[in-house]
PDB file of N, CA and C in Angstrom:
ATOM      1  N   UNK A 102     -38.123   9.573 -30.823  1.00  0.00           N
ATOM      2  CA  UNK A 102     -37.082   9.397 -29.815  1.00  0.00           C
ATOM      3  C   UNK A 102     -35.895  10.282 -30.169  1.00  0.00           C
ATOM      4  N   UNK A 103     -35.540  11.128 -29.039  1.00  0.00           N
ATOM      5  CA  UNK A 103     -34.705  11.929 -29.394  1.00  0.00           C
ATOM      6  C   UNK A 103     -33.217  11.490 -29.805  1.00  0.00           C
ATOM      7  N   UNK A 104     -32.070  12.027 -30.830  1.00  0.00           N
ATOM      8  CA  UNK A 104     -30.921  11.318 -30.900  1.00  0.00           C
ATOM      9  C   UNK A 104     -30.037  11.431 -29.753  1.00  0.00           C
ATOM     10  N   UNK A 105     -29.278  10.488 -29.156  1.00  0.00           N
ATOM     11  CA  UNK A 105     -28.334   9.690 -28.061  1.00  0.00           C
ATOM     12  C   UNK A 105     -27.031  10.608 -28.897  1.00  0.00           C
ATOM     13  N   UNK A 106     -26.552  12.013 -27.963  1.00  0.00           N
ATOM     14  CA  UNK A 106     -25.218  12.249 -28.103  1.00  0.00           C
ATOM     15  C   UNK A 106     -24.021  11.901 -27.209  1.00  0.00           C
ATOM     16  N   UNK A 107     -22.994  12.180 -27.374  1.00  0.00           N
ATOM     17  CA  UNK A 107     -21.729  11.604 -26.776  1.00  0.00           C
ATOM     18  C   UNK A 107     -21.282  13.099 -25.953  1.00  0.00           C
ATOM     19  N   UNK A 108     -21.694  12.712 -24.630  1.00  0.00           N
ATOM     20  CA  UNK A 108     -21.766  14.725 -23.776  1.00  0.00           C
ATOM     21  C   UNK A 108     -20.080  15.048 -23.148  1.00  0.00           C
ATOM     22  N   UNK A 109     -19.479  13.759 -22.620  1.00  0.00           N
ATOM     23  CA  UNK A 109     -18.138  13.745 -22.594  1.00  0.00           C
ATOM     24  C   UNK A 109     -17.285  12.642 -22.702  1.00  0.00           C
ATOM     25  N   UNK A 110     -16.635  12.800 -23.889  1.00  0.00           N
ATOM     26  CA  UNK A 110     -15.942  11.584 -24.752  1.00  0.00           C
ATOM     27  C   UNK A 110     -14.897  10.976 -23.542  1.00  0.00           C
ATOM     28  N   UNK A 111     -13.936   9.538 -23.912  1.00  0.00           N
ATOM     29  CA  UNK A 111     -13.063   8.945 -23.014  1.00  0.00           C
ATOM     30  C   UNK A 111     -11.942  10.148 -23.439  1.00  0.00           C
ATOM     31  N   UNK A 112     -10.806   9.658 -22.208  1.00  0.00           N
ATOM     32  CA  UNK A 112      -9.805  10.132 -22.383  1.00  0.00           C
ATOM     33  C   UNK A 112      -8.595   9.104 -22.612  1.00  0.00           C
ATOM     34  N   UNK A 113      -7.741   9.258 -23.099  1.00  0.00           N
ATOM     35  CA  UNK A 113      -6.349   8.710 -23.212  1.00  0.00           C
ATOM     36  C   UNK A 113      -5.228   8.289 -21.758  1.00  0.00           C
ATOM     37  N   UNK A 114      -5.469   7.027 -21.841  1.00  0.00           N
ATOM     38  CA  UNK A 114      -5.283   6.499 -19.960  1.00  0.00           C
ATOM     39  C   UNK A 114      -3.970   5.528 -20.015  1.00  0.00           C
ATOM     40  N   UNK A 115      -2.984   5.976 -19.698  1.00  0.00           N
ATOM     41  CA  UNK A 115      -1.876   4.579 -19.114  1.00  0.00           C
ATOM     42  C   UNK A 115      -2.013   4.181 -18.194  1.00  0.00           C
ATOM     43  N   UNK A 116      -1.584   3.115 -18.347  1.00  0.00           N
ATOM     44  CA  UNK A 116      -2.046   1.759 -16.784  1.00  0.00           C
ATOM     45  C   UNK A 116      -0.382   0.885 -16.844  1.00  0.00           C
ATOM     46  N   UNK A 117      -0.208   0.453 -15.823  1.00  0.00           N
ATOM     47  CA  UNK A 117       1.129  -0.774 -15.519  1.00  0.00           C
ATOM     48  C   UNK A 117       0.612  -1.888 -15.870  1.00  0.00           C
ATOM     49  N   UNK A 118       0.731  -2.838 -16.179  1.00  0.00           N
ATOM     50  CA  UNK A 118       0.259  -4.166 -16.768  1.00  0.00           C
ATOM     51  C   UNK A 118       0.206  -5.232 -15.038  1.00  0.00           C
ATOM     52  N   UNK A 119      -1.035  -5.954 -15.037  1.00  0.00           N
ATOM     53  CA  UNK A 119      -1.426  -6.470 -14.272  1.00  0.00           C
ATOM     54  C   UNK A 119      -2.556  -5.354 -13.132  1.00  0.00           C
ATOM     55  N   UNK A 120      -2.597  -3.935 -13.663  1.00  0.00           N
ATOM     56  CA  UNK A 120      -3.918  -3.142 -13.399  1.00  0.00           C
ATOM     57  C   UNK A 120      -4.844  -2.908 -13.725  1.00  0.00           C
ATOM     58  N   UNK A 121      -5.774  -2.410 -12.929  1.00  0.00           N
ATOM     59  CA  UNK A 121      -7.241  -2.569 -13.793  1.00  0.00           C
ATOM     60  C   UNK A 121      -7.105  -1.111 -13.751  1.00  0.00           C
ATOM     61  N   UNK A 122      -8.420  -0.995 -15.342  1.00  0.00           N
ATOM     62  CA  UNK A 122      -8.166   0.849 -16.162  1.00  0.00           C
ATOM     63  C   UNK A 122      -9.817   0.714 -16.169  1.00  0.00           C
ATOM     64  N   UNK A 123     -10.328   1.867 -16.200  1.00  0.00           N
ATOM     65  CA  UNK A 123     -11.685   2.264 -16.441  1.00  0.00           C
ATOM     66  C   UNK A 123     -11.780   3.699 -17.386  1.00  0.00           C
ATOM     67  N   UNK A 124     -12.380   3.171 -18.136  1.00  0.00           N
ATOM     68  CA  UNK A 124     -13.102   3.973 -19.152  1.00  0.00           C
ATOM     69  C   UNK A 124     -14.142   5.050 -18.401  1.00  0.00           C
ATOM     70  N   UNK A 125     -14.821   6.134 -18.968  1.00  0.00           N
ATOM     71  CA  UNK A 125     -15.886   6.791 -18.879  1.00  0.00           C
ATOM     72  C   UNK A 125     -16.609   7.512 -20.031  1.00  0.00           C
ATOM     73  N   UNK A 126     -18.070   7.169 -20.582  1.00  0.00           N
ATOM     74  CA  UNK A 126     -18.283   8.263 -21.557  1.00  0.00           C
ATOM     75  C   UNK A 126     -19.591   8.640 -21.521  1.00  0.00           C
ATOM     76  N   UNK A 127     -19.701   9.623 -21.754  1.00  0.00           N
ATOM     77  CA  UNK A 127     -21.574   9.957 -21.112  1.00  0.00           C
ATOM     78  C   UNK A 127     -21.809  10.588 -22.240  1.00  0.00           C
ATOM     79  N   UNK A 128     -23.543   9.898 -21.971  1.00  0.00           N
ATOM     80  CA  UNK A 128     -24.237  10.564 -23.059  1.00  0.00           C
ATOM     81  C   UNK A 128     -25.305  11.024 -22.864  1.00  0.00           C
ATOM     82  N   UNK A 129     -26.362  11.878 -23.530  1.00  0.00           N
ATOM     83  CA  UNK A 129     -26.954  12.766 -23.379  1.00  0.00           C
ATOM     84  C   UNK A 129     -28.632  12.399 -22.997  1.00  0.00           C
ATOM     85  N   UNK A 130     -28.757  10.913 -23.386  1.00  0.00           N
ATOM     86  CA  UNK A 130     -30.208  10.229 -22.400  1.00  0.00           C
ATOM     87  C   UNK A 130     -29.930   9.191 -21.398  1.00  0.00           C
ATOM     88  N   UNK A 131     -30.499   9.320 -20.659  1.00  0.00           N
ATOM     89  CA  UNK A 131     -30.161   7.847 -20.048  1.00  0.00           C
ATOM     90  C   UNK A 131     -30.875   6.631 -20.566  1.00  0.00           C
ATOM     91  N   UNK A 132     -30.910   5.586 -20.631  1.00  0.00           N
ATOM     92  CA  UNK A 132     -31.867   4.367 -21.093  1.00  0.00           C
ATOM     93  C   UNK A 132     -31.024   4.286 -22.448  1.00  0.00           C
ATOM     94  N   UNK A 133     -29.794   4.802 -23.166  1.00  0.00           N
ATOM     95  CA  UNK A 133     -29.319   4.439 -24.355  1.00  0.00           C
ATOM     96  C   UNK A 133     -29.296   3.450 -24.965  1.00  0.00           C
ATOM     97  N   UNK A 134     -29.691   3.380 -26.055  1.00  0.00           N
ATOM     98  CA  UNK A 134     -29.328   1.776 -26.456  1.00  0.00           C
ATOM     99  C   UNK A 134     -28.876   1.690 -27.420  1.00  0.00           C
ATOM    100  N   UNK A 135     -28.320   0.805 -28.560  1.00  0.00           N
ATOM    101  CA  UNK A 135     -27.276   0.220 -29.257  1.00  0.00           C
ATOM    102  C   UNK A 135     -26.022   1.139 -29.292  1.00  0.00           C
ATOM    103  N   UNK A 136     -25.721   0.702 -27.845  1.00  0.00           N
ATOM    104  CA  UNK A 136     -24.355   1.043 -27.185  1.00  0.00           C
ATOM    105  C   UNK A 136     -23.379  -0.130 -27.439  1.00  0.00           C
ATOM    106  N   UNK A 137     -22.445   0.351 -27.752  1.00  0.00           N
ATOM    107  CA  UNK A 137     -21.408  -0.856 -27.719  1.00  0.00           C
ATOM    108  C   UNK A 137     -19.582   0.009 -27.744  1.00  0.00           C
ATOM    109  N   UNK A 138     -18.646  -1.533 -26.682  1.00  0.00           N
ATOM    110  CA  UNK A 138     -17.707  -1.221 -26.256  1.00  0.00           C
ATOM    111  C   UNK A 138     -16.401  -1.831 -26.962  1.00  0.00           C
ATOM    112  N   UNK A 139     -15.355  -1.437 -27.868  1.00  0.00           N
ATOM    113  CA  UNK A 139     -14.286  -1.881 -28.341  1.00  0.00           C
ATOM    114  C   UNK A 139     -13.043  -1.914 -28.039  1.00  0.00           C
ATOM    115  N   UNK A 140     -12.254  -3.059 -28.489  1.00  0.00           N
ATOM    116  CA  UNK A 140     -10.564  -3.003 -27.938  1.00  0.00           C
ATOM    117  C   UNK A 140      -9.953  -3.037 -29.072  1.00  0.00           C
ATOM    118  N   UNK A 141      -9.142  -2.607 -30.100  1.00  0.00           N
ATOM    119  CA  UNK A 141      -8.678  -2.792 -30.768  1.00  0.00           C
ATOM    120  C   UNK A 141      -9.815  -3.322 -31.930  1.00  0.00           C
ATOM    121  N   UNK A 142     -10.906  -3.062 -32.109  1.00  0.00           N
ATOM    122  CA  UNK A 142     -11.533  -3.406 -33.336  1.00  0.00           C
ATOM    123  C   UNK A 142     -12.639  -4.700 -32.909  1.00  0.00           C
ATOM    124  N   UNK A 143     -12.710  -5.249 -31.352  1.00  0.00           N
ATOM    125  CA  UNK A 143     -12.781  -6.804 -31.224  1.00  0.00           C
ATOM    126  C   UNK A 143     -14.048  -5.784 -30.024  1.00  0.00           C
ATOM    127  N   UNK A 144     -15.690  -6.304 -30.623  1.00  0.00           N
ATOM    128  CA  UNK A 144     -16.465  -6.250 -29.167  1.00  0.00           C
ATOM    129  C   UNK A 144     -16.433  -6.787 -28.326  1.00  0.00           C
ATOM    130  N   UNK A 145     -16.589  -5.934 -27.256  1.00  0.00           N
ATOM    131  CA  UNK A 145     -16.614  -6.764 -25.677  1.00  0.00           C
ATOM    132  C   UNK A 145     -17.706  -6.654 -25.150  1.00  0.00           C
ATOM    133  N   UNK A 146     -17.842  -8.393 -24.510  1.00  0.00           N
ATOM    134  CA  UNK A 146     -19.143  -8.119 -23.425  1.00  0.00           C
ATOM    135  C   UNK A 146     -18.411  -8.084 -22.202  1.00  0.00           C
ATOM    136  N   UNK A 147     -19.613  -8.480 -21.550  1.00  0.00           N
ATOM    137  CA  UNK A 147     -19.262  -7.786 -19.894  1.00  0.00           C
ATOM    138  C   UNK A 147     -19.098  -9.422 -18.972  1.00  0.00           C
ATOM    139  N   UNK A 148     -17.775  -9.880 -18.802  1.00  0.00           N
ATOM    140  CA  UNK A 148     -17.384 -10.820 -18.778  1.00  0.00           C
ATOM    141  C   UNK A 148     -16.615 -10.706 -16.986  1.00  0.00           C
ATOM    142  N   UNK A 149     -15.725 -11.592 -16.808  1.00  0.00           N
ATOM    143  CA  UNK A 149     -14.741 -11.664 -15.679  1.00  0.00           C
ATOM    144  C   UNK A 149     -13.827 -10.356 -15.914  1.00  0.00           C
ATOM    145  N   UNK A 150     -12.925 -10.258 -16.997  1.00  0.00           N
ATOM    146  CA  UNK A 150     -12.173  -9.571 -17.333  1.00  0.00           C
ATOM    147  C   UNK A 150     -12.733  -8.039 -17.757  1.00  0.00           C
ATOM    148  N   UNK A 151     -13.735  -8.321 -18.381  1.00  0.00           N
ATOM    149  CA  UNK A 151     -14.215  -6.438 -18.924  1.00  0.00           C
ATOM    150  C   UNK A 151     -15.477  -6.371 -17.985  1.00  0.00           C
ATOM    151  N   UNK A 152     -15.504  -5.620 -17.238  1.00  0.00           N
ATOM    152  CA  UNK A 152     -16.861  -5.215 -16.754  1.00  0.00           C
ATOM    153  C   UNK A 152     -17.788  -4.107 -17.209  1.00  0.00           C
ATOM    154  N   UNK A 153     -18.652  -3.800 -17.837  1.00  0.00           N
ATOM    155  CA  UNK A 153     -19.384  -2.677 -18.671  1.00  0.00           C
ATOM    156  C   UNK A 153     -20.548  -2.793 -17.828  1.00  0.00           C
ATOM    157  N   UNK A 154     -20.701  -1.311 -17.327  1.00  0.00           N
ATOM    158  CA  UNK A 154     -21.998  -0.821 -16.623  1.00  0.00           C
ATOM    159  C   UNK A 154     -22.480   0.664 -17.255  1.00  0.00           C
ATOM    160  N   UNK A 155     -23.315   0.461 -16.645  1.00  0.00           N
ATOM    161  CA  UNK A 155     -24.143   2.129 -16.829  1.00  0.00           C
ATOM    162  C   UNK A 155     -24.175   2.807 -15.495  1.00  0.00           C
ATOM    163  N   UNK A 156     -23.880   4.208 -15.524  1.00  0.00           N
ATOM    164  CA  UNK A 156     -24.153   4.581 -14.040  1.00  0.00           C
ATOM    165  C   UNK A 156     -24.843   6.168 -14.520  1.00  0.00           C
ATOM    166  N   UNK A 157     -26.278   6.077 -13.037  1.00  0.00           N
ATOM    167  CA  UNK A 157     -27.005   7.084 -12.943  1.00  0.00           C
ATOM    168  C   UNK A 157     -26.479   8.534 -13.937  1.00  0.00           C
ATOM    169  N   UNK A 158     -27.059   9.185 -14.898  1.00  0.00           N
ATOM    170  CA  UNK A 158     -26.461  10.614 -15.634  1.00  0.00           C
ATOM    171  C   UNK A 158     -26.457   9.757 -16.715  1.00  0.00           C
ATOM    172  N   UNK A 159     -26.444   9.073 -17.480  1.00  0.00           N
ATOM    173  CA  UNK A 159     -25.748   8.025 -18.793  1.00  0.00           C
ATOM    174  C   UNK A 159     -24.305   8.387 -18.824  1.00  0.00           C
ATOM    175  N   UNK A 160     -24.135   8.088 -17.814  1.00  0.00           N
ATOM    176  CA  UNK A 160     -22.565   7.499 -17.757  1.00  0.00           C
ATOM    177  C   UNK A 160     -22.262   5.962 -18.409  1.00  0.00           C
ATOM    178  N   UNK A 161     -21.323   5.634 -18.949  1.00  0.00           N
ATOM    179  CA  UNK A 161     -21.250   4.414 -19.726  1.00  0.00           C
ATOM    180  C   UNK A 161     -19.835   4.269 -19.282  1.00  0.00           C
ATOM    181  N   UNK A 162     -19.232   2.820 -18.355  1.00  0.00           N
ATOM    182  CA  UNK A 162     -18.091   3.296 -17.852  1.00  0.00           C
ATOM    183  C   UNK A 162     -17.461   1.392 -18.637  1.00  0.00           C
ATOM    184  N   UNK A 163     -16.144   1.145 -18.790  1.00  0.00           N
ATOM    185  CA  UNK A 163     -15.677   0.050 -19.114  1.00  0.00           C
ATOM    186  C   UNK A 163     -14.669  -0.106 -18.080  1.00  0.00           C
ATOM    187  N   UNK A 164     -14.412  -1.248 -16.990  1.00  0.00           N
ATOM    188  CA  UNK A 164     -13.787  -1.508 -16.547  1.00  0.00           C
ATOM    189  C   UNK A 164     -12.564  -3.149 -17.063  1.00  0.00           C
ATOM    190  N   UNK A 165     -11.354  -2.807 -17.837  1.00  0.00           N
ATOM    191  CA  UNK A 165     -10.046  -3.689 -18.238  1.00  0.00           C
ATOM    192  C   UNK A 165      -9.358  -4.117 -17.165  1.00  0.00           C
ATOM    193  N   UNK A 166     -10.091  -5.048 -16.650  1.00  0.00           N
ATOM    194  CA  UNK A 166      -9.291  -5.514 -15.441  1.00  0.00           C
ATOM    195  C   UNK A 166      -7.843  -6.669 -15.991  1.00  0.00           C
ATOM    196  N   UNK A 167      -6.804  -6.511 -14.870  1.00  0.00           N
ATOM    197  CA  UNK A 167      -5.557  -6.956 -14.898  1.00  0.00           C
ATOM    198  C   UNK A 167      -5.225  -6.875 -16.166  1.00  0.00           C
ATOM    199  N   UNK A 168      -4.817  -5.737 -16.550  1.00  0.00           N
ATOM    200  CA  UNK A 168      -4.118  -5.526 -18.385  1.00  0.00           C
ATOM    201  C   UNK A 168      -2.889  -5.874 -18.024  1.00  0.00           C
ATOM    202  N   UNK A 169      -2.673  -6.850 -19.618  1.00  0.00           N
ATOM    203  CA  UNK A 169      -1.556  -7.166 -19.947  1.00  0.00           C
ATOM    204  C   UNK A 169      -1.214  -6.473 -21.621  1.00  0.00           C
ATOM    205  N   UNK A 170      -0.407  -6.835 -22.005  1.00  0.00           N
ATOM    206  CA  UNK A 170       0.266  -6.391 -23.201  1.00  0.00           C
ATOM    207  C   UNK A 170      -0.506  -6.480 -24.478  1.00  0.00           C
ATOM    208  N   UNK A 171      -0.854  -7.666 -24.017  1.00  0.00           N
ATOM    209  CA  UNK A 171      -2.027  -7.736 -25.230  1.00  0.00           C
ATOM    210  C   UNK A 171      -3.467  -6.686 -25.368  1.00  0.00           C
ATOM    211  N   UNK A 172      -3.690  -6.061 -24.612  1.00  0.00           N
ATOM    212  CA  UNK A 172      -4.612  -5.060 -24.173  1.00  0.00           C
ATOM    213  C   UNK A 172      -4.258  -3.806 -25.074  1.00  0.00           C
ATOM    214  N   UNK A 173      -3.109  -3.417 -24.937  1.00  0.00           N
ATOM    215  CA  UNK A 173      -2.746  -2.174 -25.719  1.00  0.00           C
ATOM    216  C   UNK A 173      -3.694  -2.057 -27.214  1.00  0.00           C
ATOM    217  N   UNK A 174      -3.565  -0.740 -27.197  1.00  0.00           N
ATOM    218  CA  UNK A 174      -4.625  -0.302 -28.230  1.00  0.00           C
ATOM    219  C   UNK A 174      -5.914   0.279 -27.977  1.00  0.00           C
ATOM    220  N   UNK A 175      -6.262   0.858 -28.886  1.00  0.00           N
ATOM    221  CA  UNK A 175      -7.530   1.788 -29.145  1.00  0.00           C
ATOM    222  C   UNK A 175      -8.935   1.201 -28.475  1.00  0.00           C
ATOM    223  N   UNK A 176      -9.167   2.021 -27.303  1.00  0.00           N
ATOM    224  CA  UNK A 176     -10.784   1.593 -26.991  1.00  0.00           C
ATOM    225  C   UNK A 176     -11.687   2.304 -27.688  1.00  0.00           C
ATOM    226  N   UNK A 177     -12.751   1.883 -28.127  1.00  0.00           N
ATOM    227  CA  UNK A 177     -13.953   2.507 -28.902  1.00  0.00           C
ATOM    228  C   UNK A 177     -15.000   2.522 -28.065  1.00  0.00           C
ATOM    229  N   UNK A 178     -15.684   3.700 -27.745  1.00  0.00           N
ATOM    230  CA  UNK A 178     -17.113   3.429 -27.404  1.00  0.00           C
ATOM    231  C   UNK A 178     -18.373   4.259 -28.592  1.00  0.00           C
ATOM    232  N   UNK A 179     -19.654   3.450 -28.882  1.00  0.00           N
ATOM    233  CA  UNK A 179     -20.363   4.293 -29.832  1.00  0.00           C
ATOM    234  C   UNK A 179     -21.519   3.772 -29.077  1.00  0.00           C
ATOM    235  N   UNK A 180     -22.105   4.836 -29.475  1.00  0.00           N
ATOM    236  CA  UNK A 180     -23.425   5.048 -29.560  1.00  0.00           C
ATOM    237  C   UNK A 180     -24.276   5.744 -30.460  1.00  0.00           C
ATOM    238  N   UNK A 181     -25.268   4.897 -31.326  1.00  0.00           N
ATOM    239  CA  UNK A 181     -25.793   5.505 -32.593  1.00  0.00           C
ATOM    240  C   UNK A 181     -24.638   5.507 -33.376  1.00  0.00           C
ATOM    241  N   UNK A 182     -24.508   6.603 -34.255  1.00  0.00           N
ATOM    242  CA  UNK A 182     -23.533   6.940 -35.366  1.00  0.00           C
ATOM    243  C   UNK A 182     -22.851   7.665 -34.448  1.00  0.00           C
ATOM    244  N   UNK A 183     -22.545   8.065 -33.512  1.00  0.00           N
ATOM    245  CA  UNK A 183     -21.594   8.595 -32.077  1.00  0.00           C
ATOM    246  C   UNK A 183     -20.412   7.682 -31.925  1.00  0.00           C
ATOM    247  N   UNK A 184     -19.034   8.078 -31.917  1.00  0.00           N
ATOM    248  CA  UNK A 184     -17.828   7.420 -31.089  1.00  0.00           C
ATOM    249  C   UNK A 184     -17.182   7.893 -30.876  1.00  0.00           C
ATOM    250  N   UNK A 185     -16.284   7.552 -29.972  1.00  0.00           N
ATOM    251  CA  UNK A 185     -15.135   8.437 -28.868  1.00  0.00           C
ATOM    252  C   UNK A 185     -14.509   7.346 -28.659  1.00  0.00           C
ATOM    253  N   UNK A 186     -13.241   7.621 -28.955  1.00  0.00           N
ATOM    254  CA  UNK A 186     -11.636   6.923 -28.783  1.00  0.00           C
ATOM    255  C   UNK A 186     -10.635   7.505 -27.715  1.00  0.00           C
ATOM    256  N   UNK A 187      -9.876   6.096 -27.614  1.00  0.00           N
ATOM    257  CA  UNK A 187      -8.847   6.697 -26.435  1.00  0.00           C
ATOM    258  C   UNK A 187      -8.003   5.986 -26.513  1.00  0.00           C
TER     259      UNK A 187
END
């Protein structure tokens, strides 16, 4: 199985508090797996508040709905030994 690269990392995003922010990071197969999404050090699943999908291309997108203050800080996404910060 070929190795899962990171083809275009997130970018660095301000949001107003009480907006929702979306992530994007694509990688180089589609069907990726041991993918995983971070806030400050803390995994997230795909809940009310964080929505995490995959879209057609291996796009890997995180949607932070209604951020508040406590939100601030470093998102992580990895894949494999792969990560990209924002």
């Amino acid at each position: 199985e070929p190795e899962v690269t990171i083809v275009s990392g997130l970018k660095d995003t301000v949001v107003s508090e009480g907006d929702d922010v979306t992530f994007r990071c694509q990688v180089s197969h589609e069907n990726a797996r041991d993918v995983e999404w971070k806030l400050q050090d803390v995994a997230l699943q795909n809940n009310e508040m964080n929505e995490i999908s995959v879209e057609k291309g291996g796009i890997h997108t995180l949607t932070l709905r209604k951020v508040t203050e406590q939100d601030i800080g470093t998102v992580t996404f990895r894949v494999g030994p792969h990560t990209s910060t924002a």
